[in-house]
Coordinates of C-alpha atoms in Angstrom, one line a residue:
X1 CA 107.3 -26.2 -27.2
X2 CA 108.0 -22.6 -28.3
X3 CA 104.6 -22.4 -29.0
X4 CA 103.0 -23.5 -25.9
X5 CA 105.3 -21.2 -24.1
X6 CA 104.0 -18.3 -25.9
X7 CA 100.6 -19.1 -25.1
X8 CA 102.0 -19.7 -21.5
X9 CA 103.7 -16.2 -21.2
X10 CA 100.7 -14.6 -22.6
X11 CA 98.3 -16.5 -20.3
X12 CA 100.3 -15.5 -17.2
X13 CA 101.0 -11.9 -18.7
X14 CA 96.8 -11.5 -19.3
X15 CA 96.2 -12.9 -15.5
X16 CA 98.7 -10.6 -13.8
X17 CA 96.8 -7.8 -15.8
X18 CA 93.8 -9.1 -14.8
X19 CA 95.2 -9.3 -11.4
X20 CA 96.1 -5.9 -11.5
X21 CA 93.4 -3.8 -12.9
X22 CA 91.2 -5.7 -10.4
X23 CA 93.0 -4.3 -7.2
X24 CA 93.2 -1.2 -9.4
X25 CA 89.4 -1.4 -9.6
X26 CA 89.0 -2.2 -5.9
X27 CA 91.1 1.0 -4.9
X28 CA 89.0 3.1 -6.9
X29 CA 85.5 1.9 -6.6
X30 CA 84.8 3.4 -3.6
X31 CA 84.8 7.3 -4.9
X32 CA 83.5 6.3 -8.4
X33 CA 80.4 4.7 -6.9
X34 CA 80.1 7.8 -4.3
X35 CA 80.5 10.4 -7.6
X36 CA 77.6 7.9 -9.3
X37 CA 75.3 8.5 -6.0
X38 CA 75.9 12.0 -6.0
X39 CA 74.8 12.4 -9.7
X40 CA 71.9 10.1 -9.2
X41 CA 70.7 12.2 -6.4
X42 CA 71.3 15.7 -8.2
X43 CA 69.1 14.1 -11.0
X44 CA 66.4 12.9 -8.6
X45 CA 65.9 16.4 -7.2
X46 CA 65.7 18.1 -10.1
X47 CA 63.5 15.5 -11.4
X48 CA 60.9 15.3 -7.8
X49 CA 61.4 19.7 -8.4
X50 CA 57.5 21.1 -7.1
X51 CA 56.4 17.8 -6.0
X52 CA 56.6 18.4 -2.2
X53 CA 58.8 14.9 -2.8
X54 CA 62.1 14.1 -1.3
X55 CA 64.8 11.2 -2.2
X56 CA 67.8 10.1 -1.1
X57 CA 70.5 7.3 -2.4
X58 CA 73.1 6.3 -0.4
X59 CA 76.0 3.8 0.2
X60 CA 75.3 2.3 3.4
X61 CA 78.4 -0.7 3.4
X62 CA 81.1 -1.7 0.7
X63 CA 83.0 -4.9 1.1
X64 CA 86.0 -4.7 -1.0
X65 CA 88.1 -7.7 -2.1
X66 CA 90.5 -8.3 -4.8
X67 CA 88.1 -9.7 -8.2
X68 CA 84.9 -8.4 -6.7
X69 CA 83.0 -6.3 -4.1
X70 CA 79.5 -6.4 -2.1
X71 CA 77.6 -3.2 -1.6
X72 CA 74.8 -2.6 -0.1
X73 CA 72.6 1.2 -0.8
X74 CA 69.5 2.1 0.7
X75 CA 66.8 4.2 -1.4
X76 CA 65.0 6.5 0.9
X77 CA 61.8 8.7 -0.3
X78 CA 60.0 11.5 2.2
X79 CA 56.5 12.6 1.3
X80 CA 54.5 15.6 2.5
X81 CA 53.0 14.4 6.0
X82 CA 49.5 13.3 6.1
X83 CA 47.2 13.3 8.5
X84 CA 49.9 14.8 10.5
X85 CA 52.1 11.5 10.1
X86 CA 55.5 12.3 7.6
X87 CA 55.7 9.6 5.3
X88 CA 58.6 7.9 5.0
X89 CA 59.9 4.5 2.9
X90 CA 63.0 3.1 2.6
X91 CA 64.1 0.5 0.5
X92 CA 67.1 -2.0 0.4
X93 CA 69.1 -2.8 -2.7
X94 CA 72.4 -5.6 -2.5
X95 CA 74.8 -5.7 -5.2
X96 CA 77.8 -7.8 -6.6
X97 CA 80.2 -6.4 -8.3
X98 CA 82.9 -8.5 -10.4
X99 CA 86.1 -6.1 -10.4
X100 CA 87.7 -5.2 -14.2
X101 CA 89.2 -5.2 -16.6
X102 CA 88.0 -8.7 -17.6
X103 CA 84.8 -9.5 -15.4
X104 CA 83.9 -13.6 -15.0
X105 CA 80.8 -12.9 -16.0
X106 CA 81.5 -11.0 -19.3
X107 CA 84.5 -13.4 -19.8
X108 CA 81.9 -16.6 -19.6
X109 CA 80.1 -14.6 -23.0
X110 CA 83.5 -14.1 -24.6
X111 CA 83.2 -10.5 -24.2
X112 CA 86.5 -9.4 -23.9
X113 CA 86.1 -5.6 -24.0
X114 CA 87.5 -4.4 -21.0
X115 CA 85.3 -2.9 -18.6
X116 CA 86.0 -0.8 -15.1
X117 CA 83.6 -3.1 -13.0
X118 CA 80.2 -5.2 -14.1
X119 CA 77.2 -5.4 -11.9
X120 CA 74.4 -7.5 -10.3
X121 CA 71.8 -6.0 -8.3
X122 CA 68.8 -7.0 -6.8
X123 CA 66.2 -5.7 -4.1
X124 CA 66.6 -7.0 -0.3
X125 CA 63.3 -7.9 1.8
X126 CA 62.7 -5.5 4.6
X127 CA 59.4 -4.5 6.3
X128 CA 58.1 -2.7 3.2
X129 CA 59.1 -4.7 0.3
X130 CA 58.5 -9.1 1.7
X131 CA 55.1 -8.9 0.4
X132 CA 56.6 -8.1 -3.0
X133 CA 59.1 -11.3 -2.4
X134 CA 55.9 -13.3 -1.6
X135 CA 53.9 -12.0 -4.4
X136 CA 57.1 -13.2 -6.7
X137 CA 57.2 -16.8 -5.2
X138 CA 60.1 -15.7 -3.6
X139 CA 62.5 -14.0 -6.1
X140 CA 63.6 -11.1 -5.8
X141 CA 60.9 -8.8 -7.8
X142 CA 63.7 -6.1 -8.9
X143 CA 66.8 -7.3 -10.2
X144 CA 69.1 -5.9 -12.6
X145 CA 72.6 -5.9 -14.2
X146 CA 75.1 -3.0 -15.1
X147 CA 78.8 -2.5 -16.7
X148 CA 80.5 0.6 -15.7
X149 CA 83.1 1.7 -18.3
X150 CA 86.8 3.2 -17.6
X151 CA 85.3 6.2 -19.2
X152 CA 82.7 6.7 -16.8
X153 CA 80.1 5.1 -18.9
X154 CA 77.4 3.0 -17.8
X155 CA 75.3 0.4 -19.5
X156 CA 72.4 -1.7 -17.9
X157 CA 68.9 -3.3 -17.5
X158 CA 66.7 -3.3 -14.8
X159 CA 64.2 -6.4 -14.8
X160 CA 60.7 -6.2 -12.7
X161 CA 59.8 -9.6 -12.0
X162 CA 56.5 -10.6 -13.1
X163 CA 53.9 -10.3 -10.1
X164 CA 50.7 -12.4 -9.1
X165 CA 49.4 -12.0 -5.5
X166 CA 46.5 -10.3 -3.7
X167 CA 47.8 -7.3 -1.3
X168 CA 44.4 -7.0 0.0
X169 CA 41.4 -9.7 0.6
X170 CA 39.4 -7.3 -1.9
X171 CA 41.9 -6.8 -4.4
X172 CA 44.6 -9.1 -6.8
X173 CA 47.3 -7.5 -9.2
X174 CA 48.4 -9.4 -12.2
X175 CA 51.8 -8.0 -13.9
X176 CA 53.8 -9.3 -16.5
X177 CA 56.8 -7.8 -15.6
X178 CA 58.8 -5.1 -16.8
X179 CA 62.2 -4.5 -18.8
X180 CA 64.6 -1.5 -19.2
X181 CA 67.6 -0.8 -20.5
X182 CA 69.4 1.8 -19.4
X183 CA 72.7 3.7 -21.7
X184 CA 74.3 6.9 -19.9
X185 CA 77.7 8.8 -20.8
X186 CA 80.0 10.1 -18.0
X187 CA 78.1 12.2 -15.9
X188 CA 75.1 11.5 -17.4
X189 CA 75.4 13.5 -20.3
X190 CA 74.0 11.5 -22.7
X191 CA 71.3 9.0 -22.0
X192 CA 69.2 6.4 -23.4
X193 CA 66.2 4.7 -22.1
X194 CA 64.4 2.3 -23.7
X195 CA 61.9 -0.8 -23.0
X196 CA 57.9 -1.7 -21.5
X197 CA 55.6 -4.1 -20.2
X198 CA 53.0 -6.4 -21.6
X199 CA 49.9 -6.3 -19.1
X200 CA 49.2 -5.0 -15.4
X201 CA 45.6 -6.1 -13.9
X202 CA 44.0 -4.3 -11.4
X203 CA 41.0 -5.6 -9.9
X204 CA 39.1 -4.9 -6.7
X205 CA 35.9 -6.2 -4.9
X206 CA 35.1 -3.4 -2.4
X207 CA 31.6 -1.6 -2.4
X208 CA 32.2 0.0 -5.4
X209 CA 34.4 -3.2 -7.7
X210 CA 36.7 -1.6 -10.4
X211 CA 38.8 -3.5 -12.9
X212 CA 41.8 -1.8 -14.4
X213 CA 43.5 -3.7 -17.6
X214 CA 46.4 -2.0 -19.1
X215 CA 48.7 -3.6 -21.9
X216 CA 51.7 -2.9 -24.2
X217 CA 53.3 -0.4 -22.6
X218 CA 56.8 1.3 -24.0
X219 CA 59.1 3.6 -23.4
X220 CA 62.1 5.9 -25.3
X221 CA 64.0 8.3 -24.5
X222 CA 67.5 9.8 -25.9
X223 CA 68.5 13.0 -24.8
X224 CA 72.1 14.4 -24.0
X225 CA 72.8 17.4 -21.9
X226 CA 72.4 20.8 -23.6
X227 CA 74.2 24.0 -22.3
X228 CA 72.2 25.2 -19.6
X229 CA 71.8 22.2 -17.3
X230 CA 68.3 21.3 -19.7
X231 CA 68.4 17.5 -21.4
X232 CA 67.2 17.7 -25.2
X233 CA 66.7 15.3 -27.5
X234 CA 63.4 13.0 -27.5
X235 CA 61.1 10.8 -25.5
X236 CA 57.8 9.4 -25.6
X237 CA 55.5 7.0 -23.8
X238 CA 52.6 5.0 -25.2
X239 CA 50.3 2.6 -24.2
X240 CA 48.4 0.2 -26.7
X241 CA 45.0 -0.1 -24.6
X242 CA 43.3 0.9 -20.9
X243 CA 40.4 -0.5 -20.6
X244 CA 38.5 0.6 -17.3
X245 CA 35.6 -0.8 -15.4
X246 CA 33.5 0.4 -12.8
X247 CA 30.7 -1.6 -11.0
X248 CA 28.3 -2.8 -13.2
X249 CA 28.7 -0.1 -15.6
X250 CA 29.8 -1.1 -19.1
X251 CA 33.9 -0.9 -19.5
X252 CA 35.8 2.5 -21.1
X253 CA 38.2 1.6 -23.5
X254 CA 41.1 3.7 -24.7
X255 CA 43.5 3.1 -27.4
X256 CA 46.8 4.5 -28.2
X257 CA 47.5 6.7 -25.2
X258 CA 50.8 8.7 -26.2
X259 CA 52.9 11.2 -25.0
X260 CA 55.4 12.2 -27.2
X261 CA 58.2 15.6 -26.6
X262 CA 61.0 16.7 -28.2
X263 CA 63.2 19.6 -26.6
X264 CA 66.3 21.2 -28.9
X265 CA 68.9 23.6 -28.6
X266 CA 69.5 26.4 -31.8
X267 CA 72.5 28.1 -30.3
X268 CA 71.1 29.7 -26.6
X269 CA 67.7 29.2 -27.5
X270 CA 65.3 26.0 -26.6
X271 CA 62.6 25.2 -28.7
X272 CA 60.4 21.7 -28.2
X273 CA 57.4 20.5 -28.0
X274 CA 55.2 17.6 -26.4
X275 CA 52.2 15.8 -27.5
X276 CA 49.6 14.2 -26.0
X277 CA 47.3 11.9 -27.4
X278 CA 44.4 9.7 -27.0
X279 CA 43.8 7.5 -30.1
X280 CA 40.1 6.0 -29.4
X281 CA 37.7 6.0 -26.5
X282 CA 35.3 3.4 -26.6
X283 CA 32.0 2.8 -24.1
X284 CA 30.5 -0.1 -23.8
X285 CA 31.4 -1.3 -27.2
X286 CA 31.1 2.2 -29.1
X287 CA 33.5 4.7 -30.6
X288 CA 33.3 8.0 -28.7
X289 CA 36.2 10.0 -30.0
X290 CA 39.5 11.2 -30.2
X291 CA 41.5 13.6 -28.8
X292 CA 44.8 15.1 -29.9
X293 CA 46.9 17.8 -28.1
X294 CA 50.0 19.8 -29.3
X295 CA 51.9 22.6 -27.1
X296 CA 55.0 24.3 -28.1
X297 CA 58.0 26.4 -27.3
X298 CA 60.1 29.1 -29.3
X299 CA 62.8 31.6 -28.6
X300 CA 63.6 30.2 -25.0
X301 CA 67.1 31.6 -23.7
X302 CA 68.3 28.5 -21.9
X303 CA 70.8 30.4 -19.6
X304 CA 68.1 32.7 -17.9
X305 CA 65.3 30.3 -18.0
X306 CA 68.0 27.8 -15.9
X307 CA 68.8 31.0 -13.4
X308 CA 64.8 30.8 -13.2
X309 CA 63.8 27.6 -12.2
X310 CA 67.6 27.6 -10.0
X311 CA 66.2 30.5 -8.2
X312 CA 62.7 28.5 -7.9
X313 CA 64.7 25.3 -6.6
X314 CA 66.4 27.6 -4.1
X315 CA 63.6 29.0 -2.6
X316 CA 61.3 25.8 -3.0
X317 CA 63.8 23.3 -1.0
X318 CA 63.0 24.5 2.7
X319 CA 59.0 24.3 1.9
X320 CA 59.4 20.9 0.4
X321 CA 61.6 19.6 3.5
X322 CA 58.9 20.9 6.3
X323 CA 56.4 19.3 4.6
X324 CA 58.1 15.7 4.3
X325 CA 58.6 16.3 8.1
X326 CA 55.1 17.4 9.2
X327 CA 56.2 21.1 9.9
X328 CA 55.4 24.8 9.2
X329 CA 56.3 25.6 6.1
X330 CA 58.4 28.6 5.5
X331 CA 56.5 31.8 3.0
X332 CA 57.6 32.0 -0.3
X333 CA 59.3 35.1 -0.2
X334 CA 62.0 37.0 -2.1
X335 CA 65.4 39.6 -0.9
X336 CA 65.6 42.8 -2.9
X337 CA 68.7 41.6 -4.5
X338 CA 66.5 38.2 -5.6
X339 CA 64.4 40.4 -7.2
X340 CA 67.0 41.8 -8.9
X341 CA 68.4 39.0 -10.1
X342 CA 65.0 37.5 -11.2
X343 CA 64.1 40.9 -12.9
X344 CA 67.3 40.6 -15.1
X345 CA 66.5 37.1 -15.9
X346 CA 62.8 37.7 -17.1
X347 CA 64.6 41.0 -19.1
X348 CA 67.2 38.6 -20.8
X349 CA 64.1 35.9 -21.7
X350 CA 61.5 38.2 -23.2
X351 CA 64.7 40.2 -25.2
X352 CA 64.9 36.8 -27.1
X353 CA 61.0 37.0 -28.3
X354 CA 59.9 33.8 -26.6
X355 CA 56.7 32.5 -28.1
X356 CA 54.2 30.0 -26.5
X357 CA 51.4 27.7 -28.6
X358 CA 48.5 25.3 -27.9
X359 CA 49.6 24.2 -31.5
X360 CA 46.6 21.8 -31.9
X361 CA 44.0 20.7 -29.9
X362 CA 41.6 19.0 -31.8
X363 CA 39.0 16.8 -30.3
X364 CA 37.3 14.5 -33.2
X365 CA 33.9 12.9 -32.3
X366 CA 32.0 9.7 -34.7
X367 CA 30.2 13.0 -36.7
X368 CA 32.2 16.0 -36.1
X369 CA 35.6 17.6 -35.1
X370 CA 36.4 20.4 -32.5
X371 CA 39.8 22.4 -32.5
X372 CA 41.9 25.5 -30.9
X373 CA 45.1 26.9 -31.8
X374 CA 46.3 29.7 -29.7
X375 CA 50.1 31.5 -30.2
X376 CA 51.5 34.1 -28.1
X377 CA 54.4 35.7 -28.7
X378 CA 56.6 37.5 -25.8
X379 CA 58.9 40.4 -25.8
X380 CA 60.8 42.7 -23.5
X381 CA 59.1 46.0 -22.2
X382 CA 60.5 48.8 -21.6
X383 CA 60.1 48.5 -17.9
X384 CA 58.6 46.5 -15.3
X385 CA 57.5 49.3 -12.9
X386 CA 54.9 50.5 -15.7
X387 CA 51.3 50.7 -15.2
X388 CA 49.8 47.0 -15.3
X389 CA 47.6 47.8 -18.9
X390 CA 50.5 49.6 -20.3
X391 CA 53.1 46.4 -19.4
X392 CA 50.9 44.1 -20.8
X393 CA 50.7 46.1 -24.1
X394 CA 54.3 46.1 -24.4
X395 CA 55.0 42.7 -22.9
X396 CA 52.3 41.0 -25.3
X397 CA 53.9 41.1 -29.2
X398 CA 51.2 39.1 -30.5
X399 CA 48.5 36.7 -29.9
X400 CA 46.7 34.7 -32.3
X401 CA 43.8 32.5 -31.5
X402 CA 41.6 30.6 -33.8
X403 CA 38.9 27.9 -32.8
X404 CA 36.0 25.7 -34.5
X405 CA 33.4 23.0 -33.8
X406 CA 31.6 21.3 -35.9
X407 CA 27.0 21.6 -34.9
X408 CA 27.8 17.7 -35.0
X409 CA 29.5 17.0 -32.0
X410 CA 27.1 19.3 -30.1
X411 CA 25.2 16.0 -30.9
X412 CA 27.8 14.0 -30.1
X413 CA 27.9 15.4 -26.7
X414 CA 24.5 14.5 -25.9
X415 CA 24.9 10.7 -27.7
X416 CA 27.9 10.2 -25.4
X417 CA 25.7 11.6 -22.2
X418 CA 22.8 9.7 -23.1
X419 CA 24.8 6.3 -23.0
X420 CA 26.8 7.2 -20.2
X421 CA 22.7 7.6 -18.2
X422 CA 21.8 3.9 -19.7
X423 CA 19.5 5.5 -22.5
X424 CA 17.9 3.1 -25.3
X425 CA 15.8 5.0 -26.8
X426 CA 17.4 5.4 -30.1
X427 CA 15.0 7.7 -31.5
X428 CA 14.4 9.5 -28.6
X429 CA 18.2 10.1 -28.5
X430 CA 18.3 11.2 -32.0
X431 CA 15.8 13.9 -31.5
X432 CA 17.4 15.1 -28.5
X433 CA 20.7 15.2 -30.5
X434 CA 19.0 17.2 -33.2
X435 CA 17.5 19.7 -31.0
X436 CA 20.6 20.7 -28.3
X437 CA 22.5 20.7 -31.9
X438 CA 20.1 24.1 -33.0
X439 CA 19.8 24.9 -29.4
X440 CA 23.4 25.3 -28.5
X441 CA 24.4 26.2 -31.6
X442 CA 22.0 29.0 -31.4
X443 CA 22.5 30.3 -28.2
X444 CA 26.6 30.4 -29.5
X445 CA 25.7 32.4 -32.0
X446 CA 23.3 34.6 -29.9
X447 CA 26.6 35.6 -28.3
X448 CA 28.4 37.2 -30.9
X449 CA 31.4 35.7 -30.3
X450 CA 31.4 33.3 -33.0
X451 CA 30.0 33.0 -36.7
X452 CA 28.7 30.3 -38.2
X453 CA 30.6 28.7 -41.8
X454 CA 28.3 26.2 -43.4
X455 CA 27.9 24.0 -40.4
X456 CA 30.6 25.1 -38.2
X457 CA 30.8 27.3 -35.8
X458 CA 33.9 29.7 -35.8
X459 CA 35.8 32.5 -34.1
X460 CA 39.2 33.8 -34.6
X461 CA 41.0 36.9 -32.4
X462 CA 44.5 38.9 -34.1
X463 CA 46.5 41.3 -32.0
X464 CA 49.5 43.0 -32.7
X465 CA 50.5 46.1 -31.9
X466 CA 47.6 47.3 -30.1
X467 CA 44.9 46.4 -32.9
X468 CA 42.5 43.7 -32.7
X469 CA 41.2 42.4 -35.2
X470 CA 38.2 39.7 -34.1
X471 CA 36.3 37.5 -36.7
X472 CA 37.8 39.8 -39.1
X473 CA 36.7 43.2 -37.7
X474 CA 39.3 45.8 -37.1
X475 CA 39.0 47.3 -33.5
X476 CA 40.9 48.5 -30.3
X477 CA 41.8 46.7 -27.6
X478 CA 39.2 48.9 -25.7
X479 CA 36.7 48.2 -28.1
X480 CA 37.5 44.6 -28.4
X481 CA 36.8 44.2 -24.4
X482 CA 34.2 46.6 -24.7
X483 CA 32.5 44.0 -26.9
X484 CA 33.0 40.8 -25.1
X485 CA 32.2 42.7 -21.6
X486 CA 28.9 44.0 -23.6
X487 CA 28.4 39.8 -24.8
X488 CA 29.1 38.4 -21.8
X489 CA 28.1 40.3 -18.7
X490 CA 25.1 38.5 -18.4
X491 CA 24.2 34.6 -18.1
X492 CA 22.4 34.9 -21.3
X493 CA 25.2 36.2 -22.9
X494 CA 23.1 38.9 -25.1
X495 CA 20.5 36.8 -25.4
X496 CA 17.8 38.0 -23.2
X497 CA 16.0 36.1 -20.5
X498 CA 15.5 33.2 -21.6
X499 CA 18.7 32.1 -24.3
X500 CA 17.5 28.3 -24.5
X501 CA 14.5 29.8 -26.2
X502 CA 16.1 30.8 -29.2
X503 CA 16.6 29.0 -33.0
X504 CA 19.9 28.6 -34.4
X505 CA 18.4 29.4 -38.0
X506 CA 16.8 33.3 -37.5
X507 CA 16.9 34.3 -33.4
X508 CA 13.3 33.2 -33.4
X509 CA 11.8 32.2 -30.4
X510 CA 10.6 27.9 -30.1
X511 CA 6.7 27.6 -29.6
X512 CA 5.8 27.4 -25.5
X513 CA 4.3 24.4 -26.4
X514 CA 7.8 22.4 -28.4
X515 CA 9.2 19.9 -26.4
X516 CA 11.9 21.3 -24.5
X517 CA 14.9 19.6 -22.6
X518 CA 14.6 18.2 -19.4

């Protein structure tokens, strides 16, 4: 007996707990889900920043009773006006929550963590969003769950329902549905986002029909707030296959679409990159190529570039209101004492020797491969009231610049345009390939600006402190422009009257009576 009425006391002593951090939860729920709104909407600005976009999330009822709560929000989104029409969409989102410490639901999985309050949302049919409820058979085609922590963490994942309907009587969507879940500190200063979808189907039947199949989609992202308001950590988002059709034409494939960026914090500075890739592009059956891009960031100082872009915000916010309401926008203008401010900023950003870089771009073909790496490095002048040439001097450090292309995709190019027009002809494609290879090869040459290295084509630019030195010649920067005004003021680029004329080989001219391009 002494036993069953310790597991009596502590069954009464967990449900008066209970009992009590659920009214606790009820009387605070109000201002926690108002601080979570605010946050949600400071992020959606920032994020919507230059778009001409405008959001808005808001608690429009909260029914509060003693183990859970109903609330209702409404999702708002303003776009510039079109055709002299705002555009406007709301949508409707219900939600149950099961007060803490020990929710039912969590309870029912033995989870006995205790939590502040665990959620169940879903989207509610209005005007814009029944078809979506039809197109889902009825259920509700967003729906998602949530735990909010005593800490002020939250933890959740949003579900898309898989979709099958026509919106139009020319077009159908197919989607498999899509899964994310979501991890986010206090605040938001930490947060993680990870998840995808398997296929979304496109296809229409209008006068021009276009199918659109994309699959395996996915998406990560953990990034925590750095010092000056800037999230850094990593993301990407990659996509296995797109493959594109248009009318009759043979379909475009592409494989292994990325983007991939990563933003870090060395003490005030930001440094990151972000990639983007293309793996493959296929036509109608047959490689094309591949393309690869890499830029980066040095030496940023987080707390002036963050007075920038506040600055930007500041003065961006009334333009992007009147034109989600149809009216005049307001100039872009600045006080004296902005320009002061934004002066001071650009002073304290080149001080830290910021540098930019296309760190790779690299486009590789079935026979050749084309690349560019440009670097500029940044630093303070002495003033900015100096003479335009003279603040560039100072406020350019150094630039480096470096490209190459292979004759062969020259070739390429023309393979690739040849298929695109429906050509056959293999041989007749080959010889064309062979003679824009010489030809534009040669009339690149005829420039100047590049040199040729076995068969690639080449040309590299150094400056520093006011030297130049261009496919390894020492000049001025006077002589330098000097020399590419002198190569490029005319269409033929040095080459005369008639620059198609020429041969890659020597400069002489092709017989009047060679077959020439059409």
């Amino acid at each position: 007996m002494n036993k069953l009425a310790a597991v009596a006391v502590s069954l009464v002593a967990v449900g008066a707990l209970s009992t009590a951090g659920a009214w606790y939860t009820g009387t605070q729920l109000p201002g926690v889900l108002n601080n979570l709104i605010d946050e949600a909407n400071k992020q959606g600005a920032d994020a919507l920043l230059g778009t001409g976009v405008s959001t808005k999330f808001e608690l429009v009822s909260l029914e509060t009773r003693l183990f859970s709560s109903t609330a209702h929000y409404r999702f708002s989104l303003d776009a510039p006006a079109k055709d002299g029409e705002p555009r406007h969409i709301e949508i409707l989102l219900v939600d149950n929550i099961e007060h803490g410490p020990l929710p039912a639901s969590r309870l029912m999985r033995l989870n006995l963590w205790p939590v502040m309050a665990a959620s169940s949302y879903q989207l509610e049919p209005n005007e814009l969003t029944q078809r979506w409820f039809d197109a889902a058979k009825g259920a509700a085609p967003l729906t998602g769950t949530g735990v909010l922590g005593y800490d002020g963490s939250t933890q959740g994942t949003m579900v898309l329902t898989p979709l099958d309907f026509a919106p139009s009587p020319t077009s159908t969507v197919k989607f498999s549905g899509m899964t994310l879940d979501i991890e986010a500190s206090k605040n938001a200063k930490q947060v993680q986002v990870s998840g995808g979808m398997d296929s979304l189907l496109l296809n229409t039947t209008d006068d021009t029909p276009m199918q659109v199949d994309l699959r395996n989609l996915t998406v990560s992202s953990e990034q925590h707030l750095g010092s000056g308001d800037f999230y850094v950590g990593d993301s990407s988002i990659k996509l296995a296959t797109a493959q594109i059709k248009v009318g009759d034409k043979p379909a475009v494939l592409i494989k292994d679409l990325a983007q991939v960026g990563s933003l870090q914090e060395s003490g005030t500075s930001l440094n990151g990159q972000i990639g983007y890739d293309i793996g493959m592009v296929s036509y109608d059956g047959k490689d094309i190529g591949s393309l690869r891009t890499l830029w980066a960031i040095k030496n940023f100082d987080s707390a002036a570039l963050q007075s920038l872009i506040k600055l930007y915000q500041d003065k961006l916010t009334p333009i992007q209101q009147a034109q989600a309401l149809g009216e005049e926008a307001p100039e872009l203008d600045f006080s004296a004492d902005e320009e002061t401010r934004m002066k001071a900023d650009l002073e304290k950003l080149l001080a830290g020797k910021p540098q930019l870089a296309l760190d790779n771009l690299t486009l590789t073909t079935v026979h050749g491969q084309a690349s560019l790496r440009v670097v500029l490095d940044l630093d303070k002048p002495e003033s900015f009231e100096l003479a335009p040439d003279e603040l560039a001097r100072q406020t350019i450090a150094k630039l480096e610049a470096k490209l190459s292309v292979a004759k062969a995709v020259i070739g390429d190019g023309v393979r690739i345009q040849a298929a695109l027009e429906g050509v056959t002809d293999a041989k007749a494609i080959e010889e064309q390939a062979t003679m824009m290879t010489e030809m534009g090869s040669g009339m690149a040459l005829g420039t100047g600006l590049l040199t040729l290295e076995g068969d690639t084509l080449q040309s590299s630019l150094h400056y520093a402190d006011n030297k130049v030195t261009f496919n390894g010649q020492d000049m001025t920067v006077e002589e330098f422009v000097t020399l590419v005004m002198s190569k490029t003021g005319g269409m033929g680029g040095g080459l005369g009257d008639d620059p198609s004329a020429y041969d890659s080989q020597d400069g002489s001219q092709y017989d009047e009576g060679a077959d020439q391009p059409e």
